[in-house]
GROMACS .gro file of C-alpha atoms in nm:
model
  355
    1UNK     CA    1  -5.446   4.394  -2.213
    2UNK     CA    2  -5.104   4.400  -2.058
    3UNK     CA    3  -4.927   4.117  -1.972
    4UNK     CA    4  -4.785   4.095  -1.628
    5UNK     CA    5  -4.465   3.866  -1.618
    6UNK     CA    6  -4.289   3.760  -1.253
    7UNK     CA    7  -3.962   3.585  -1.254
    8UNK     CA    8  -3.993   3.248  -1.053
    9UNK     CA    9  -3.708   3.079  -0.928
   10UNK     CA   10  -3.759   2.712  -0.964
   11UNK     CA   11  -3.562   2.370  -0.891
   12UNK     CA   12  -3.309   2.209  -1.100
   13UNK     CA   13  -3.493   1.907  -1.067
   14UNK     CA   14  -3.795   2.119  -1.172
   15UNK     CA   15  -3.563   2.192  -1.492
   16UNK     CA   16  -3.457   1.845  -1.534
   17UNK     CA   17  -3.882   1.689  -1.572
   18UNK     CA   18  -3.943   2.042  -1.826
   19UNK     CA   19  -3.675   1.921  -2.097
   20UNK     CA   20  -3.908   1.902  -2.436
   21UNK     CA   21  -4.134   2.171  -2.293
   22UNK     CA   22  -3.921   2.439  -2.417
   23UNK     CA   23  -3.969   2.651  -2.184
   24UNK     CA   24  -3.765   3.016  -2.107
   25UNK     CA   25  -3.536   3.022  -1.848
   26UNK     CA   26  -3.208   3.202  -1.730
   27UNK     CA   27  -2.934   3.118  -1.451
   28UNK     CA   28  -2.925   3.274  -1.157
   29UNK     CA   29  -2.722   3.554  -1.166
   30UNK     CA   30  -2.434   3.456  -0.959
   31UNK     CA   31  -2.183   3.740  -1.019
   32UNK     CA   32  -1.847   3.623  -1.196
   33UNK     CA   33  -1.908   3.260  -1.111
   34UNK     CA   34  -2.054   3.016  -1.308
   35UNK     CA   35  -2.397   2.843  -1.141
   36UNK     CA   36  -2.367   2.465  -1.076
   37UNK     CA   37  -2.617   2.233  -1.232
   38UNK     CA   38  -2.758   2.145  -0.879
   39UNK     CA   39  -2.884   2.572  -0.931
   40UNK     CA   40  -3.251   2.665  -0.924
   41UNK     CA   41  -3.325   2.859  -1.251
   42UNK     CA   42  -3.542   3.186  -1.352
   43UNK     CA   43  -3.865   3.077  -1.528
   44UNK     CA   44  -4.120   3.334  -1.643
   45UNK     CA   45  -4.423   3.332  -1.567
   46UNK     CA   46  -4.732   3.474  -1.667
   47UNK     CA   47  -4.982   3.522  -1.429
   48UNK     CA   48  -5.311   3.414  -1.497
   49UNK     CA   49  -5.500   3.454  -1.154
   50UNK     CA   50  -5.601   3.108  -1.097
   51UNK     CA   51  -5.252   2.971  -1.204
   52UNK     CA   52  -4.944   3.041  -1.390
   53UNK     CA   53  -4.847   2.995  -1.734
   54UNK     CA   54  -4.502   3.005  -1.840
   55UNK     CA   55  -4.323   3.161  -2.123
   56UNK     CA   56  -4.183   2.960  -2.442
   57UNK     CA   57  -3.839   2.952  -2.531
   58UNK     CA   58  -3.953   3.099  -2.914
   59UNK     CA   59  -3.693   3.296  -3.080
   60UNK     CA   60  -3.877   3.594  -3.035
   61UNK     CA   61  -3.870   3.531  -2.669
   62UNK     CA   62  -3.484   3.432  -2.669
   63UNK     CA   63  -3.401   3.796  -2.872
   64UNK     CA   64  -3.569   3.957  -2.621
   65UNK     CA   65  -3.454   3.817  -2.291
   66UNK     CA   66  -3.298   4.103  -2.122
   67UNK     CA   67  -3.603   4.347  -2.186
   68UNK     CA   68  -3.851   4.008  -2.028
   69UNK     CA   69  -3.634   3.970  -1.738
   70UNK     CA   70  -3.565   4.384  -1.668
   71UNK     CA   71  -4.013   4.407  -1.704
   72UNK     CA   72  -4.023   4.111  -1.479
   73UNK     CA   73  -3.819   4.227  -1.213
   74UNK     CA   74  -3.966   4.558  -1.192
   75UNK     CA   75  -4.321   4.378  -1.159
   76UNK     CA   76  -4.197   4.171  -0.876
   77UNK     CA   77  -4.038   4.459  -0.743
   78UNK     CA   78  -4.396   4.640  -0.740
   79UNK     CA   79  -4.558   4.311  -0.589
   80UNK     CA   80  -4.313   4.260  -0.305
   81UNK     CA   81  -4.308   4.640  -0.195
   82UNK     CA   82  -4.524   4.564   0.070
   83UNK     CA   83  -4.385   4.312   0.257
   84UNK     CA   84  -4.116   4.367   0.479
   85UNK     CA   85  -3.831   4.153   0.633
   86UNK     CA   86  -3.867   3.973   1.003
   87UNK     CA   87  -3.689   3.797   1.203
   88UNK     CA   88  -3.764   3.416   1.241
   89UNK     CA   89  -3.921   3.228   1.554
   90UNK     CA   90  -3.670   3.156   1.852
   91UNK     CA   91  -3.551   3.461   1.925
   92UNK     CA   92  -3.233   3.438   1.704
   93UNK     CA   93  -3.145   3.822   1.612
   94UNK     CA   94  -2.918   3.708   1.289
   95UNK     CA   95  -3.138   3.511   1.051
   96UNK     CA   96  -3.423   3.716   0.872
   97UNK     CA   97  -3.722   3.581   0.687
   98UNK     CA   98  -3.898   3.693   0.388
   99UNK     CA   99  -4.269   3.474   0.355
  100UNK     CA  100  -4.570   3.616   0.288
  101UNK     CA  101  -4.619   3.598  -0.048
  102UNK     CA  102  -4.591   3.353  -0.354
  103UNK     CA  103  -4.267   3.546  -0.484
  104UNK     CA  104  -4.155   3.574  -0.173
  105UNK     CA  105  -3.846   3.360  -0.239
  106UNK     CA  106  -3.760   3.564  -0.524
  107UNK     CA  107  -3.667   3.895  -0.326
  108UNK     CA  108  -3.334   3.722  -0.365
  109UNK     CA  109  -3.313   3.867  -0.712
  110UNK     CA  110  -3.360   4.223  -0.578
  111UNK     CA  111  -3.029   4.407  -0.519
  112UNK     CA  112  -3.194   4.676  -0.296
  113UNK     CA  113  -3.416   4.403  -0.083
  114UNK     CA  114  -3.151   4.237  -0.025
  115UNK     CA  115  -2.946   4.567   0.046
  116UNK     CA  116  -3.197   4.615   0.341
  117UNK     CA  117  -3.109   4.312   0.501
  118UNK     CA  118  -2.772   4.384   0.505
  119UNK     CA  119  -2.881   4.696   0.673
  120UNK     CA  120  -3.094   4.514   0.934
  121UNK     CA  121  -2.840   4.238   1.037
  122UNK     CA  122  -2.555   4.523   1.024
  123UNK     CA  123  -2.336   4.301   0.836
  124UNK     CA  124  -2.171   4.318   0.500
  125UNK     CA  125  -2.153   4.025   0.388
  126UNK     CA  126  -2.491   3.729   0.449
  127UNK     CA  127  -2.612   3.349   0.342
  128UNK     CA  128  -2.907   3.354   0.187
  129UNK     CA  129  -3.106   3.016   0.063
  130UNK     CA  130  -3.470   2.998  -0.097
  131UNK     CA  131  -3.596   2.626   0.043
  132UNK     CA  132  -3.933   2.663  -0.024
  133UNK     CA  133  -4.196   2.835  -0.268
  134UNK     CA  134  -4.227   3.195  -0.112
  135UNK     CA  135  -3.967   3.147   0.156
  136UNK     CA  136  -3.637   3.347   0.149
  137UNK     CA  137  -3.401   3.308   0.449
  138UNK     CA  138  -3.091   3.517   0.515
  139UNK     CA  139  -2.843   3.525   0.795
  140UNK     CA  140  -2.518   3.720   0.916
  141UNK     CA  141  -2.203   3.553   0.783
  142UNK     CA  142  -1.957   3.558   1.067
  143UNK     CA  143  -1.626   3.355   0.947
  144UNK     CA  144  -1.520   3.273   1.297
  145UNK     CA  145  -1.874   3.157   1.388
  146UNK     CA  146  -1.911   2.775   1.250
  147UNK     CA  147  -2.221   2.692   1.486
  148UNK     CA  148  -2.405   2.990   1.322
  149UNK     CA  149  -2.359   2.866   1.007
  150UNK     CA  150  -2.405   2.506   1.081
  151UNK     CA  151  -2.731   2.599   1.256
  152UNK     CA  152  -2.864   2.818   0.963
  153UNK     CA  153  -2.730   2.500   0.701
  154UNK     CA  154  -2.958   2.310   0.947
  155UNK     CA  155  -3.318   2.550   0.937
  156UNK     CA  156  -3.261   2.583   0.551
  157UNK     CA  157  -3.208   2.183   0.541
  158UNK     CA  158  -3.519   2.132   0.770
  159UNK     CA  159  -3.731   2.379   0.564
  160UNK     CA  160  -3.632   2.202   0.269
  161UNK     CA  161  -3.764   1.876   0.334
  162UNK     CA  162  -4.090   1.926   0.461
  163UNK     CA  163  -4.359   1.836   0.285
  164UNK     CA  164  -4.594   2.081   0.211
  165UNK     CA  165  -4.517   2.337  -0.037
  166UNK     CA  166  -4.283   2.363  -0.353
  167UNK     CA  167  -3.935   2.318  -0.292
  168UNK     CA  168  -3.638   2.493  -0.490
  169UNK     CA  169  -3.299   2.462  -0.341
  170UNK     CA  170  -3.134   2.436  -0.045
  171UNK     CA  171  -2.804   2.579  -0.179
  172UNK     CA  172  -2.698   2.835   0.019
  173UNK     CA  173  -2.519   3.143  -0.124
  174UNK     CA  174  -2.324   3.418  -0.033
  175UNK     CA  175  -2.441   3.769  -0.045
  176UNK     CA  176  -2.235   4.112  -0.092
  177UNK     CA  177  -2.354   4.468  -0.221
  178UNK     CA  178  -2.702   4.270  -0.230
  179UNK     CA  179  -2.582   4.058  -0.498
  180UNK     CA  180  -2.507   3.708  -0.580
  181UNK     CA  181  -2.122   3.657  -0.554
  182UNK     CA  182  -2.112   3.258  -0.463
  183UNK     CA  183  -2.209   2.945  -0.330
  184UNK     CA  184  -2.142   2.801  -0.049
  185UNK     CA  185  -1.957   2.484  -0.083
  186UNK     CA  186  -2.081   2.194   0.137
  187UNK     CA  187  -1.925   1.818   0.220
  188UNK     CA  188  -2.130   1.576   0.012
  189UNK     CA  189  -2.114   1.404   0.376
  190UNK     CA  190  -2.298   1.644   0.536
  191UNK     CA  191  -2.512   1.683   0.291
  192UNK     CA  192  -2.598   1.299   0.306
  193UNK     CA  193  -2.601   1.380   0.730
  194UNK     CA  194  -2.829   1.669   0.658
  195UNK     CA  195  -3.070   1.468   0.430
  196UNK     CA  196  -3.129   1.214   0.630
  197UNK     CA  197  -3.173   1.441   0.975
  198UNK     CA  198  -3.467   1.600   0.826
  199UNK     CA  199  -3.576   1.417   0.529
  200UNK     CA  200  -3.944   1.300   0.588
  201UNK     CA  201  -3.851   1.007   0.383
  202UNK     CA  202  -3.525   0.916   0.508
  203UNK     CA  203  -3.654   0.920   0.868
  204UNK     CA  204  -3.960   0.698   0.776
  205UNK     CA  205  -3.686   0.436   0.625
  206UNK     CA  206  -3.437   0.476   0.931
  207UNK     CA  207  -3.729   0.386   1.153
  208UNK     CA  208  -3.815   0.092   0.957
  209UNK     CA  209  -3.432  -0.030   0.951
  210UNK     CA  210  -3.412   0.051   1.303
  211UNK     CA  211  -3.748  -0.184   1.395
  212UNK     CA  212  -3.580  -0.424   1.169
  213UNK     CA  213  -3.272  -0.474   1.296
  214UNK     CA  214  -3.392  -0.417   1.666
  215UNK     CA  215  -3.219  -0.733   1.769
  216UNK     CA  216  -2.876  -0.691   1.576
  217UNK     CA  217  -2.844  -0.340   1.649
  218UNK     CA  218  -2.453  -0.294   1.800
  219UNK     CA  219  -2.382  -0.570   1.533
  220UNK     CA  220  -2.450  -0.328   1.173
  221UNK     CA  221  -2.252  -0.074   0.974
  222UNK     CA  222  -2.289   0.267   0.880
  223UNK     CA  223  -2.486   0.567   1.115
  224UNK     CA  224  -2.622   0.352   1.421
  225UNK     CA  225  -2.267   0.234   1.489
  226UNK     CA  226  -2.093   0.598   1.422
  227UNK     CA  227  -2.362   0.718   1.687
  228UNK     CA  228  -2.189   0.628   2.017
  229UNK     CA  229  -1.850   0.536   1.873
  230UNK     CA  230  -1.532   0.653   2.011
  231UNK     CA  231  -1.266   0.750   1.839
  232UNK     CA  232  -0.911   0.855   1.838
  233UNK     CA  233  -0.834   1.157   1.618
  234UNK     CA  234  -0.540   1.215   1.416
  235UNK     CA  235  -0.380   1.427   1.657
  236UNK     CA  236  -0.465   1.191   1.945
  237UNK     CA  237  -0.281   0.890   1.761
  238UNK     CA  238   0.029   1.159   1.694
  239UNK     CA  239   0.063   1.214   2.038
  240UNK     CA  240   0.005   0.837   2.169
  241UNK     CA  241   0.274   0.762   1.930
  242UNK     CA  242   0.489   0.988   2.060
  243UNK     CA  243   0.501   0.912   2.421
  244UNK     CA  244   0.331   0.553   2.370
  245UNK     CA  245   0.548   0.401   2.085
  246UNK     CA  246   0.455   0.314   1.759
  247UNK     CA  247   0.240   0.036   1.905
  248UNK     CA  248   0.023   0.273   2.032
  249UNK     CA  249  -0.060   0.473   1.738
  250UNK     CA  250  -0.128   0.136   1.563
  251UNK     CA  251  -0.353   0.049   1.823
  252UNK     CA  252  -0.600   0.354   1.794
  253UNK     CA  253  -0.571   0.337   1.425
  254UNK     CA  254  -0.706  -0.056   1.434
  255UNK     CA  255  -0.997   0.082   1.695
  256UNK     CA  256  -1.095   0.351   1.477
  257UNK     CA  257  -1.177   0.114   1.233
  258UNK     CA  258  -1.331  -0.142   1.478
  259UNK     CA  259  -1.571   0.104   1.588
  260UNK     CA  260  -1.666   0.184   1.232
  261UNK     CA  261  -1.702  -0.147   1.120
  262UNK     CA  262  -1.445  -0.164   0.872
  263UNK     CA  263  -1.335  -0.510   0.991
  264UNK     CA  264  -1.138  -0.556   0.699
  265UNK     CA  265  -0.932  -0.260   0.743
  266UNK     CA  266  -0.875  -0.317   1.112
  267UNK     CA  267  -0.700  -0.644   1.065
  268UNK     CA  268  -0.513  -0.480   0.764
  269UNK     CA  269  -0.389  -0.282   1.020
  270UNK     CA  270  -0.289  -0.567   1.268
  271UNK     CA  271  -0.061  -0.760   0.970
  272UNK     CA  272   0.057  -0.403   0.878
  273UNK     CA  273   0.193  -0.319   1.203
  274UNK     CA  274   0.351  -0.688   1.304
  275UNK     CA  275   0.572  -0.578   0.996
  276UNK     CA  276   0.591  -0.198   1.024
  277UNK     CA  277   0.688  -0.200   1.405
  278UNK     CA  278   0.961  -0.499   1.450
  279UNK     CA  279   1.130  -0.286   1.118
  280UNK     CA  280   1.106   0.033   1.317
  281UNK     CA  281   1.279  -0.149   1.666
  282UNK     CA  282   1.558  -0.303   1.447
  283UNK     CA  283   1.602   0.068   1.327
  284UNK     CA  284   1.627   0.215   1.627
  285UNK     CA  285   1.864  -0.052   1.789
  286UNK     CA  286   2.096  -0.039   1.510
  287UNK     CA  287   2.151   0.343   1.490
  288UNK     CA  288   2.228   0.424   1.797
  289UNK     CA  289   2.332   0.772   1.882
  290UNK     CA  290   2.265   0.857   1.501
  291UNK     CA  291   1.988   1.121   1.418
  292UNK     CA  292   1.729   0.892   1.332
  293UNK     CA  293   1.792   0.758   1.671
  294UNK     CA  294   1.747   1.072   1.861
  295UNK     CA  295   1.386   1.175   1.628
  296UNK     CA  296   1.245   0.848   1.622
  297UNK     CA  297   0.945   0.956   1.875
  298UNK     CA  298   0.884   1.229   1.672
  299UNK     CA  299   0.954   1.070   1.340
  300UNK     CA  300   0.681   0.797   1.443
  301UNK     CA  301   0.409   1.055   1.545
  302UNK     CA  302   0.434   1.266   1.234
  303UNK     CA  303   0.390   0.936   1.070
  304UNK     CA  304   0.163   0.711   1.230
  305UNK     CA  305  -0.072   1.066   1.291
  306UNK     CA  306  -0.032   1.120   0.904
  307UNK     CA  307  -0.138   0.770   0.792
  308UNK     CA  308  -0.487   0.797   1.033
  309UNK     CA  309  -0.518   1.138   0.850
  310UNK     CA  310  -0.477   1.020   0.461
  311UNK     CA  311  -0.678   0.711   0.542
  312UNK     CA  312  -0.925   0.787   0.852
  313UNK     CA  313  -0.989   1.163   0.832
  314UNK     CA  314  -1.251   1.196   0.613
  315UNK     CA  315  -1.456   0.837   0.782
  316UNK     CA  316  -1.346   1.042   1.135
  317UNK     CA  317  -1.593   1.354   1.001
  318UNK     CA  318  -1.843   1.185   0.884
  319UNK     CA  319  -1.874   0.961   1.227
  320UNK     CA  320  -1.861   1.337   1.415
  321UNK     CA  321  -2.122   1.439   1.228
  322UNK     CA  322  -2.343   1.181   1.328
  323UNK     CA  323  -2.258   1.157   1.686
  324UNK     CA  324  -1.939   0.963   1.743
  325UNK     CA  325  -1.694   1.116   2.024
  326UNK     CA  326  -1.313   1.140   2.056
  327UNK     CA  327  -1.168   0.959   2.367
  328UNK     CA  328  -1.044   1.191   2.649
  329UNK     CA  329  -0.743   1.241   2.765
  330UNK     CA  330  -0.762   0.971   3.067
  331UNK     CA  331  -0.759   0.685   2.793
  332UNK     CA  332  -0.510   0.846   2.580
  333UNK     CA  333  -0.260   0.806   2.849
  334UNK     CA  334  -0.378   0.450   2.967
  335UNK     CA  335  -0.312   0.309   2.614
  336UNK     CA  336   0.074   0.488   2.649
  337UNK     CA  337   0.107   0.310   2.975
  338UNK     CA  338   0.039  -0.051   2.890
  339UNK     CA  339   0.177   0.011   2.496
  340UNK     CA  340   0.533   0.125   2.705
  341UNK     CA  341   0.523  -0.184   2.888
  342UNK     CA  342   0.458  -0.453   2.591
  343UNK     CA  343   0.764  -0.237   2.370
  344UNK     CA  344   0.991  -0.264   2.658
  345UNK     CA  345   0.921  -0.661   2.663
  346UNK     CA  346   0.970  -0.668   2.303
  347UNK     CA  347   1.280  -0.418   2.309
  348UNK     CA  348   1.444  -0.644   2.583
  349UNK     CA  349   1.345  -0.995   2.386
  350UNK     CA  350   1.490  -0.800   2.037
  351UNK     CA  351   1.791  -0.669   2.225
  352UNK     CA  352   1.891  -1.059   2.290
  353UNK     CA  353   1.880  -1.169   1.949
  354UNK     CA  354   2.016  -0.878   1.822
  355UNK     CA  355   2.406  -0.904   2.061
   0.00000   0.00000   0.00000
């Protein structure tokens, strides 16, 4: 009786629970990179009708890995022959599904499937991800395009999590040539934002910390307070800085951290600038007519916008992600207005002491 072997791609966490069970497994074949240990893995599996029984790692079996996995991809080849790519719900012409069958997900492992989809989508290079038992999705890559990729990061995300069915990954990686060639790197922040958007059980626990806190909401730390925040961006504080004074750039770097509750940090910032900016007048009335004289608004900007960005720019993205807002351009230039009129009080009161 012949034994019919399928590859089946399966979860790292999936590989973590199996250690003792020596089982057979290979990497994905990413070409010329090396897979992470977040990677789903090949298992092979025999199938047995009813279920599926996987294959020891014996040494037998480990001499004889290339000829398993070259008999098990031409079986799943012959399984998946009739199925035939389509293009998911919505309407959107540049993702493609593959569902239909239990190996679905592993068409991924098929140079000439995925050589059609290229085809299809009339683009040379594609994301693919496998979220779900028998589930492959694949999209267009377009460089320029960020909300095409942040929307297909989003159905693989939301595909992931549900409940039914076996997960195993939603790592998505880039396709060329139908192959494997890498994987997409993604923000552990937006991972963490993409979690708990469609996470069954993250949603369950926001809802319980929301009901909670129903009272004191306004008052917490962390997503709820990110939602509506509004923020000044690096470039923002550069330019308030540069027509506002230094006072100004301190400003929206202490409200940036109001609005994300880092208390601590915002009166950091206070102390830091009744030192920083008294240092920077004395400067400026000492030199004057020097160099420094003639770039200190530019000088400032490039400074004050720098600080926000080694200390605020990676808080700043995460806050985006979960709603929070830049401040338009109206406010930008109110806070330059009244920041001009305290420096020019504390310019004139400086200027006495100073002759």
């Amino acid at each position: 009786m012949t034994i019919n072997i399928l590859p089946l791609l399966k979860s790292a966490e999936w590989v973590r629970l199996a250690v003792g069970q020596n089982r057979l497994v290979s990497p994905l074949p990413v070409d010329g990179v090396e897979a992470s240990s977040a990677s789903p893995v090949i298992a092979y599996g025999v199938d047995q009708a009813d279920n599926v029984a996987f294959l020891p790692a014996t040494e037998s079996n480990l001499q004889r890995i290339k000829t398993i996995r070259e008999r098990s991809f031409a079986a799943l080849r012959q399984r998946l022959a009739y199925l035939d790519w389509n293009h998911t719900d919505g309407g959107n012409r540049d993702v493609l599904i593959f569902a239909g069958d239990f190996n679905a997900a592993e068409c991924l492992l098929l140079p000439e499937r995925m050589q059609e989809a290229h085809t299809l989508l009339s683009s040379p290079e594609l994301l693919a991800c496998t979220p779900k038992r028998g589930v492959l999705l694949v999209c267009r890559y377009l460089r320029d395009n960020k909300d095409a990729t942040e929307a297909f990061l989003g159905l693989c995300h939301e595909i992931y999590y549900e409940q039914d069915g076996e997960p195993i990954s939603p790592i998505v990686w880039g396709v060329s040539q139908g192959l494997i060639k890498d994987q997409m790197q993604i923000g552990e922040a937006y991972l963490e934002y993409l979690k708990n958007k469609y996470s069954t059980e993250a949603t369950q626990q926001k809802e319980v910390v929301t009901e909670a806190s129903r009272d004191e909401q306004g008052h917490g730390r962390g997503a709820d307070v990110t939602e509506a925040a509004l923020l000044y961006s690096p470039g923002q504080i550069a330019f308030m800085t540069l027509f506002g004074t230094p006072l100004a750039g301190f400003y929206g770097i202490f409200r940036n951290y109001s609005r994300l509750g880092e208390i601590s940090k915002a009166r950091g910032t206070i102390v830091a600038s009744c030192f920083v900016i008294p240092l920077m007048i004395l400067s400026f009335l000492t030199l004057p007519g020097s160099a420094y004289d003639k770039m200190f608004p530019v000088f400032s900007a490039i400074l004050l916008g720098g600080v926000c960005k080694l200390t605020q720019g990676r808080m700043l993205g995460d806050a985006q992600m979960k709603g929070a807002r830049y401040h338009k351009v109206w406010n930008q230039c109110l806070v330059i207005f009244f920041t001009l009129l305290l420096m020019l009080l504390a310019i004139s009161v400086c200027m006495v002491f100073v002759s």
